[in-house]
Amino acid sequence: MYILTLFPGMFPPVFNTSIIKRAQEQDLVRIRTVDIRGFAKDAHKTVDDYPYGGGPGMVLKPEPVYEAVDWIKQELGREPFVVLLTPQGRRFSAGLARQLAQKPDLVLIAGHYEGFDERIRCLAHMEVSVGDYVLTGGELAAMVVLDASIRFVPGVLGDKESALQDSFSDGLLEGPQYTRPAEFRGMKVPEILLAGRHEDISRWRRKEAIRRTLKRRPDLLETACLTFEDRCLLEQVIDEEKASEARGDNCGHHKTN
Ligand code: SAM
């Protein structure tokens, strides 16, 4: 995975930490930052220029970006999959992260300044946005895209951390998680998690994932893959939520009283 950026120094603190650091040490992923400025031809290493027709800000020039991608192609000996980070791109999601994780040679281009020369778009196989807001540069977007995609590279997460249990992996949000102590400031861990009956625990987890999705992102339920049993759980949850509303409950935690 290559990241084309004007600020390579932003990446090491993020990628030399935790799971991504371990993935690189195990050779499961290889991340390289490529400084676009290194491909500028003039003595001043110019990578931006004024916009034709006037207007605010500076525009990233096409030449160094094209040169950088050519250099990567040469180094790889094959065509990489090039993603341009832009707020105008396809909205990033878990599905897209999974798709990008399967690309053996991924290049992310992080823009900066007011934007990039339109001809840079021709380099990209896909344009990706991390959300409907504008960042000062594509570096943070590249970190988000890489971090979320790397989680889907086989072997990066152990069984215990499996991405399959995460929110969105099957179209639902993940349900609540607890660790010790069993009671904290009057808030109790649900009894079922303490009883050690694995089937009951899986059913409870599935039901709570459905409940959380219903309460926070009901739109996801329209496209989630729900089994017959899930639909029964959904009906139960709807009934329980109506009853809870009628009682005026307002806290999901399991307090002692
Ligand atoms: N003027 C541009 C526009 O309206 O589309 C925004 C330029 S932004 C200040 C500079 C760079 O940050 C962009 O070229 C892009 O690479 C990156 N960027 C900003 N917001 C982003 C987002 N939501 N998703 C992905 N990249 C983003």
GROMACS .gro file of C-alpha atoms and ligand atoms in nm:
model
  284
    1MET     CA    1   0.000   0.000   0.000
    2TYR     CA    2   0.138   0.337  -0.101
    3ILE     CA    3   0.027   0.677   0.019
    4LEU     CA    4   0.112   0.976  -0.196
    5THR     CA    5   0.130   1.278   0.028
    6LEU     CA    6   0.294   1.615   0.082
    7PHE     CA    7   0.323   1.536   0.453
    8PRO     CA    8   0.477   1.190   0.499
    9GLY     CA    9   0.576   1.283   0.855
   10MET     CA   10   0.212   1.257   0.965
   11PHE     CA   11   0.198   0.880   0.916
   12PRO     CA   12   0.463   0.704   1.131
   13PRO     CA   13   0.300   0.785   1.468
   14VAL     CA   14  -0.023   0.626   1.347
   15PHE     CA   15   0.106   0.328   1.154
   16ASN     CA   16   0.387   0.238   1.394
   17THR     CA   17   0.139   0.166   1.670
   18SER     CA   18  -0.077  -0.126   1.782
   19ILE     CA   19  -0.244  -0.360   1.532
   20ILE     CA   20  -0.112  -0.190   1.217
   21LYS     CA   21   0.243  -0.200   1.351
   22ARG     CA   22   0.204  -0.571   1.424
   23ALA     CA   23   0.056  -0.636   1.076
   24GLN     CA   24   0.362  -0.476   0.917
   25GLU     CA   25   0.602  -0.666   1.140
   26GLN     CA   26   0.429  -0.990   1.036
   27ASP     CA   27   0.458  -0.889   0.669
   28LEU     CA   28   0.081  -0.900   0.626
   29VAL     CA   29   0.080  -0.546   0.492
   30ARG     CA   30   0.344  -0.312   0.363
   31ILE     CA   31   0.279   0.060   0.391
   32ARG     CA   32   0.499   0.314   0.218
   33THR     CA   33   0.456   0.685   0.213
   34VAL     CA   34   0.575   0.860  -0.100
   35ASP     CA   35   0.654   1.230  -0.081
   36ILE     CA   36   0.495   1.401  -0.381
   37ARG     CA   37   0.742   1.686  -0.337
   38GLY     CA   38   1.025   1.447  -0.420
   39PHE     CA   39   0.893   1.434  -0.777
   40ALA     CA   40   0.886   1.812  -0.835
   41LYS     CA   41   1.130   1.903  -1.108
   42ASP     CA   42   1.228   2.262  -1.026
   43ALA     CA   43   1.484   2.382  -0.775
   44HIS     CA   44   1.213   2.508  -0.538
   45LYS     CA   45   1.033   2.170  -0.540
   46THR     CA   46   0.710   2.339  -0.641
   47VAL     CA   47   0.404   2.116  -0.613
   48ASP     CA   48   0.124   2.374  -0.622
   49ASP     CA   49   0.029   2.672  -0.832
   50TYR     CA   50  -0.240   2.940  -0.868
   51PRO     CA   51  -0.573   2.832  -1.015
   52TYR     CA   52  -0.636   2.925  -1.377
   53GLY     CA   53  -0.912   3.182  -1.392
   54GLY     CA   54  -0.832   3.311  -1.043
   55GLY     CA   55  -0.991   3.223  -0.711
   56PRO     CA   56  -0.875   3.144  -0.360
   57GLY     CA   57  -0.600   2.902  -0.259
   58MET     CA   58  -0.349   2.694  -0.447
   59VAL     CA   59  -0.394   2.386  -0.662
   60LEU     CA   60  -0.184   2.067  -0.652
   61LYS     CA   61   0.000   2.037  -0.983
   62PRO     CA   62  -0.046   1.725  -1.197
   63GLU     CA   63   0.317   1.660  -1.299
   64PRO     CA   64   0.464   1.545  -0.964
   65VAL     CA   65   0.162   1.327  -0.889
   66TYR     CA   66   0.182   1.156  -1.230
   67GLU     CA   67   0.557   1.111  -1.188
   68ALA     CA   68   0.507   0.957  -0.844
   69VAL     CA   69   0.248   0.709  -0.972
   70ASP     CA   70   0.477   0.618  -1.267
   71TRP     CA   71   0.757   0.554  -1.020
   72ILE     CA   72   0.533   0.321  -0.814
   73LYS     CA   73   0.427   0.134  -1.129
   74GLN     CA   74   0.789   0.086  -1.219
   75GLU     CA   75   0.879  -0.035  -0.874
   76LEU     CA   76   0.587  -0.280  -0.865
   77GLY     CA   77   0.622  -0.393  -1.225
   78ARG     CA   78   0.242  -0.389  -1.257
   79GLU     CA   79  -0.058  -0.161  -1.249
   80PRO     CA   80  -0.167  -0.059  -0.897
   81PHE     CA   81  -0.524   0.027  -0.794
   82VAL     CA   82  -0.524   0.404  -0.748
   83VAL     CA   83  -0.764   0.576  -0.510
   84LEU     CA   84  -0.796   0.952  -0.500
   85LEU     CA   85  -0.914   1.095  -0.170
   86THR     CA   86  -1.163   1.372  -0.221
   87PRO     CA   87  -1.482   1.491  -0.049
   88GLN     CA   88  -1.644   1.448  -0.392
   89GLY     CA   89  -1.576   1.071  -0.401
   90ARG     CA   90  -1.776   0.762  -0.317
   91ARG     CA   91  -1.864   0.753   0.052
   92PHE     CA   92  -1.630   0.521   0.244
   93SER     CA   93  -1.792   0.227   0.424
   94ALA     CA   94  -1.711  -0.113   0.574
   95GLY     CA   95  -1.807  -0.270   0.239
   96LEU     CA   96  -1.558  -0.052   0.055
   97ALA     CA   97  -1.289  -0.120   0.318
   98ARG     CA   98  -1.336  -0.494   0.261
   99GLN     CA   99  -1.313  -0.440  -0.117
  100LEU     CA  100  -0.994  -0.232  -0.093
  101ALA     CA  101  -0.836  -0.488   0.143
  102GLN     CA  102  -0.840  -0.732  -0.149
  103LYS     CA  103  -0.635  -0.505  -0.375
  104PRO     CA  104  -0.277  -0.626  -0.360
  105ASP     CA  105  -0.131  -0.295  -0.479
  106LEU     CA  106  -0.322   0.000  -0.350
  107VAL     CA  107  -0.216   0.362  -0.398
  108LEU     CA  108  -0.392   0.637  -0.206
  109ILE     CA  109  -0.347   0.995  -0.323
  110ALA     CA  110  -0.392   1.256  -0.052
  111GLY     CA  111  -0.459   1.603  -0.186
  112HIS     CA  112  -0.394   1.927  -0.004
  113TYR     CA  113  -0.442   2.301  -0.050
  114GLU     CA  114  -0.762   2.422  -0.215
  115GLY     CA  115  -0.770   2.108  -0.428
  116PHE     CA  116  -0.593   1.927  -0.711
  117ASP     CA  117  -0.566   1.981  -1.082
  118GLU     CA  118  -0.863   1.810  -1.248
  119ARG     CA  119  -0.631   1.598  -1.465
  120ILE     CA  120  -0.514   1.410  -1.154
  121ARG     CA  121  -0.858   1.246  -1.152
  122CYS     CA  122  -0.761   1.053  -1.467
  123LEU     CA  123  -0.502   0.860  -1.264
  124ALA     CA  124  -0.762   0.721  -1.025
  125HIS     CA  125  -0.959   0.398  -1.053
  126MET     CA  126  -1.181   0.521  -0.773
  127GLU     CA  127  -1.245   0.843  -0.581
  128VAL     CA  128  -1.325   0.804  -0.212
  129SER     CA  129  -1.462   1.041   0.049
  130VAL     CA  130  -1.452   0.973   0.422
  131GLY     CA  131  -1.759   1.185   0.485
  132ASP     CA  132  -1.955   1.493   0.396
  133TYR     CA  133  -1.712   1.745   0.538
  134VAL     CA  134  -1.387   1.900   0.415
  135LEU     CA  135  -1.052   1.815   0.574
  136THR     CA  136  -0.750   2.038   0.525
  137GLY     CA  137  -0.575   1.750   0.351
  138GLY     CA  138  -0.621   1.390   0.244
  139GLU     CA  139  -0.374   1.254   0.503
  140LEU     CA  140  -0.630   1.189   0.775
  141ALA     CA  141  -0.865   1.042   0.514
  142ALA     CA  142  -0.585   0.809   0.395
  143MET     CA  143  -0.528   0.695   0.754
  144VAL     CA  144  -0.897   0.620   0.797
  145VAL     CA  145  -0.919   0.427   0.469
  146LEU     CA  146  -0.602   0.227   0.536
  147ASP     CA  147  -0.681   0.153   0.899
  148ALA     CA  148  -1.033   0.028   0.823
  149SER     CA  149  -0.917  -0.172   0.517
  150ILE     CA  150  -0.623  -0.337   0.691
  151ARG     CA  151  -0.864  -0.487   0.947
  152PHE     CA  152  -1.001  -0.701   0.662
  153VAL     CA  153  -0.661  -0.833   0.548
  154PRO     CA  154  -0.653  -1.200   0.651
  155GLY     CA  155  -0.446  -1.259   0.965
  156VAL     CA  156  -0.433  -0.896   1.077
  157LEU     CA  157  -0.696  -0.946   1.345
  158GLY     CA  158  -0.686  -1.254   1.562
  159ASP     CA  159  -1.004  -1.457   1.620
  160LYS     CA  160  -1.070  -1.263   1.936
  161GLU     CA  161  -1.058  -0.930   1.754
  162SER     CA  162  -1.241  -1.062   1.448
  163ALA     CA  163  -1.369  -0.790   1.217
  164LEU     CA  164  -1.673  -1.012   1.164
  165GLN     CA  165  -1.806  -0.913   1.505
  166ASP     CA  166  -1.759  -0.542   1.448
  167SER     CA  167  -2.034  -0.297   1.372
  168PHE     CA  168  -2.140  -0.295   1.004
  169SER     CA  169  -1.972  -0.628   0.923
  170ASP     CA  170  -2.313  -0.792   0.878
  171GLY     CA  171  -2.508  -0.473   0.833
  172LEU     CA  172  -2.581  -0.425   1.205
  173LEU     CA  173  -2.421  -0.221   1.481
  174GLU     CA  174  -2.238  -0.420   1.746
  175GLY     CA  175  -2.424  -0.461   2.075
  176PRO     CA  176  -2.299  -0.353   2.420
  177GLN     CA  177  -1.971  -0.489   2.562
  178TYR     CA  178  -1.875  -0.523   2.927
  179THR     CA  179  -1.563  -0.608   3.124
  180ARG     CA  180  -1.493  -0.637   3.496
  181PRO     CA  181  -1.613  -0.528   3.749
  182ALA     CA  182  -1.953  -0.697   3.734
  183GLU     CA  183  -2.101  -0.395   3.909
  184PHE     CA  184  -1.978  -0.037   3.878
  185ARG     CA  185  -2.142   0.263   4.042
  186GLY     CA  186  -2.470   0.081   4.058
  187MET     CA  187  -2.456  -0.030   3.693
  188LYS     CA  188  -2.463  -0.407   3.663
  189VAL     CA  189  -2.340  -0.631   3.384
  190PRO     CA  190  -2.640  -0.827   3.248
  191GLU     CA  191  -2.675  -1.158   3.435
  192ILE     CA  192  -2.675  -1.358   3.115
  193LEU     CA  193  -2.312  -1.264   3.040
  194LEU     CA  194  -2.203  -1.392   3.380
  195ALA     CA  195  -2.382  -1.726   3.362
  196GLY     CA  196  -2.146  -1.879   3.103
  197ARG     CA  197  -2.412  -2.041   2.879
  198HIS     CA  198  -2.265  -1.977   2.537
  199GLU     CA  199  -2.577  -2.028   2.330
  200ASP     CA  200  -2.775  -1.788   2.547
  201ILE     CA  201  -2.491  -1.536   2.529
  202SER     CA  202  -2.478  -1.549   2.146
  203ARG     CA  203  -2.854  -1.508   2.124
  204TRP     CA  204  -2.843  -1.216   2.369
  205ARG     CA  205  -2.562  -1.051   2.173
  206ARG     CA  206  -2.752  -1.087   1.847
  207LYS     CA  207  -3.066  -0.945   2.003
  208GLU     CA  208  -2.880  -0.649   2.155
  209ALA     CA  209  -2.709  -0.579   1.821
  210ILE     CA  210  -3.054  -0.567   1.663
  211ARG     CA  211  -3.182  -0.345   1.946
  212ARG     CA  212  -2.892  -0.103   1.913
  213THR     CA  213  -2.930  -0.086   1.536
  214LEU     CA  214  -3.304  -0.027   1.568
  215LYS     CA  215  -3.249   0.256   1.816
  216ARG     CA  216  -2.951   0.426   1.653
  217ARG     CA  217  -2.950   0.337   1.284
  218PRO     CA  218  -3.287   0.195   1.184
  219ASP     CA  219  -3.194   0.265   0.819
  220LEU     CA  220  -2.939  -0.020   0.840
  221LEU     CA  221  -3.213  -0.274   0.915
  222GLU     CA  222  -3.357  -0.218   0.568
  223THR     CA  223  -3.050  -0.370   0.402
  224ALA     CA  224  -2.910  -0.597   0.678
  225CYS     CA  225  -2.911  -0.974   0.616
  226LEU     CA  226  -3.162  -1.089   0.876
  227THR     CA  227  -3.246  -1.456   0.925
  228PHE     CA  228  -3.590  -1.577   1.028
  229GLU     CA  229  -3.464  -1.593   1.388
  230ASP     CA  230  -3.328  -1.237   1.361
  231ARG     CA  231  -3.671  -1.119   1.248
  232CYS     CA  232  -3.830  -1.285   1.551
  233LEU     CA  233  -3.572  -1.113   1.773
  234LEU     CA  234  -3.649  -0.783   1.602
  235GLU     CA  235  -4.019  -0.823   1.679
  236GLN     CA  236  -3.938  -0.901   2.042
  237VAL     CA  237  -3.712  -0.596   2.062
  238ILE     CA  238  -3.980  -0.371   1.913
  239ASP     CA  239  -4.231  -0.495   2.174
  240GLU     CA  240  -3.978  -0.453   2.456
  241GLU     CA  241  -3.889  -0.102   2.344
  242LYS     CA  242  -4.256  -0.001   2.328
  243ALA     CA  243  -4.309  -0.137   2.679
  244SER     CA  244  -3.996   0.041   2.802
  245GLU     CA  245  -4.113   0.368   2.648
  246ALA     CA  246  -4.453   0.328   2.812
  247ARG     CA  247  -4.273   0.280   3.147
  248GLY     CA  248  -4.063   0.590   3.084
  249ASP     CA  249  -3.726   0.408   3.108
  250ASN     CA  250  -3.441   0.628   2.990
  251CYS     CA  251  -3.119   0.442   3.067
  252GLY     CA  252  -2.995   0.128   2.896
  253HIS     CA  253  -2.769   0.034   3.185
  254HIS     CA  254  -2.868  -0.228   3.436
  255LYS     CA  255  -2.871  -0.038   3.762
  256THR     CA  256  -2.910  -0.206   4.097
  257ASN     CA  257  -3.224  -0.007   4.164
  258SAM     N1  258  -1.185   2.238  -0.249
  258SAM     C1  259  -1.199   2.096  -0.239
  258SAM     C2  260  -1.343   2.055  -0.262
  258SAM     O1  261  -1.433   2.134  -0.231
  258SAM     O2  262  -1.367   1.943  -0.307
  258SAM     C3  263  -1.152   2.046  -0.103
  258SAM     C4  264  -1.004   2.052  -0.086
  258SAM     S1  265  -0.951   1.995   0.070
  258SAM     C5  266  -0.920   2.143   0.153
  258SAM     C6  267  -0.789   1.937   0.040
  258SAM     C7  268  -0.777   1.788   0.020
  258SAM     O3  269  -0.816   1.718   0.137
  258SAM     C8  270  -0.860   1.725  -0.090
  258SAM     O4  271  -0.799   1.741  -0.214
  258SAM     C9  272  -0.869   1.580  -0.048
  258SAM     O5  273  -0.756   1.506  -0.089
  258SAM    C10  274  -0.868   1.591   0.103
  258SAM     N2  275  -1.002   1.580   0.162
  258SAM    C11  276  -1.072   1.678   0.221
  258SAM     N3  277  -1.189   1.635   0.266
  258SAM    C12  278  -1.195   1.503   0.236
  258SAM    C13  279  -1.294   1.402   0.255
  258SAM     N4  280  -1.410   1.428   0.314
  258SAM     N5  281  -1.266   1.277   0.211
  258SAM    C14  282  -1.150   1.249   0.149
  258SAM     N6  283  -1.052   1.341   0.127
  258SAM    C15  284  -1.076   1.467   0.170
   0.00000   0.00000   0.00000
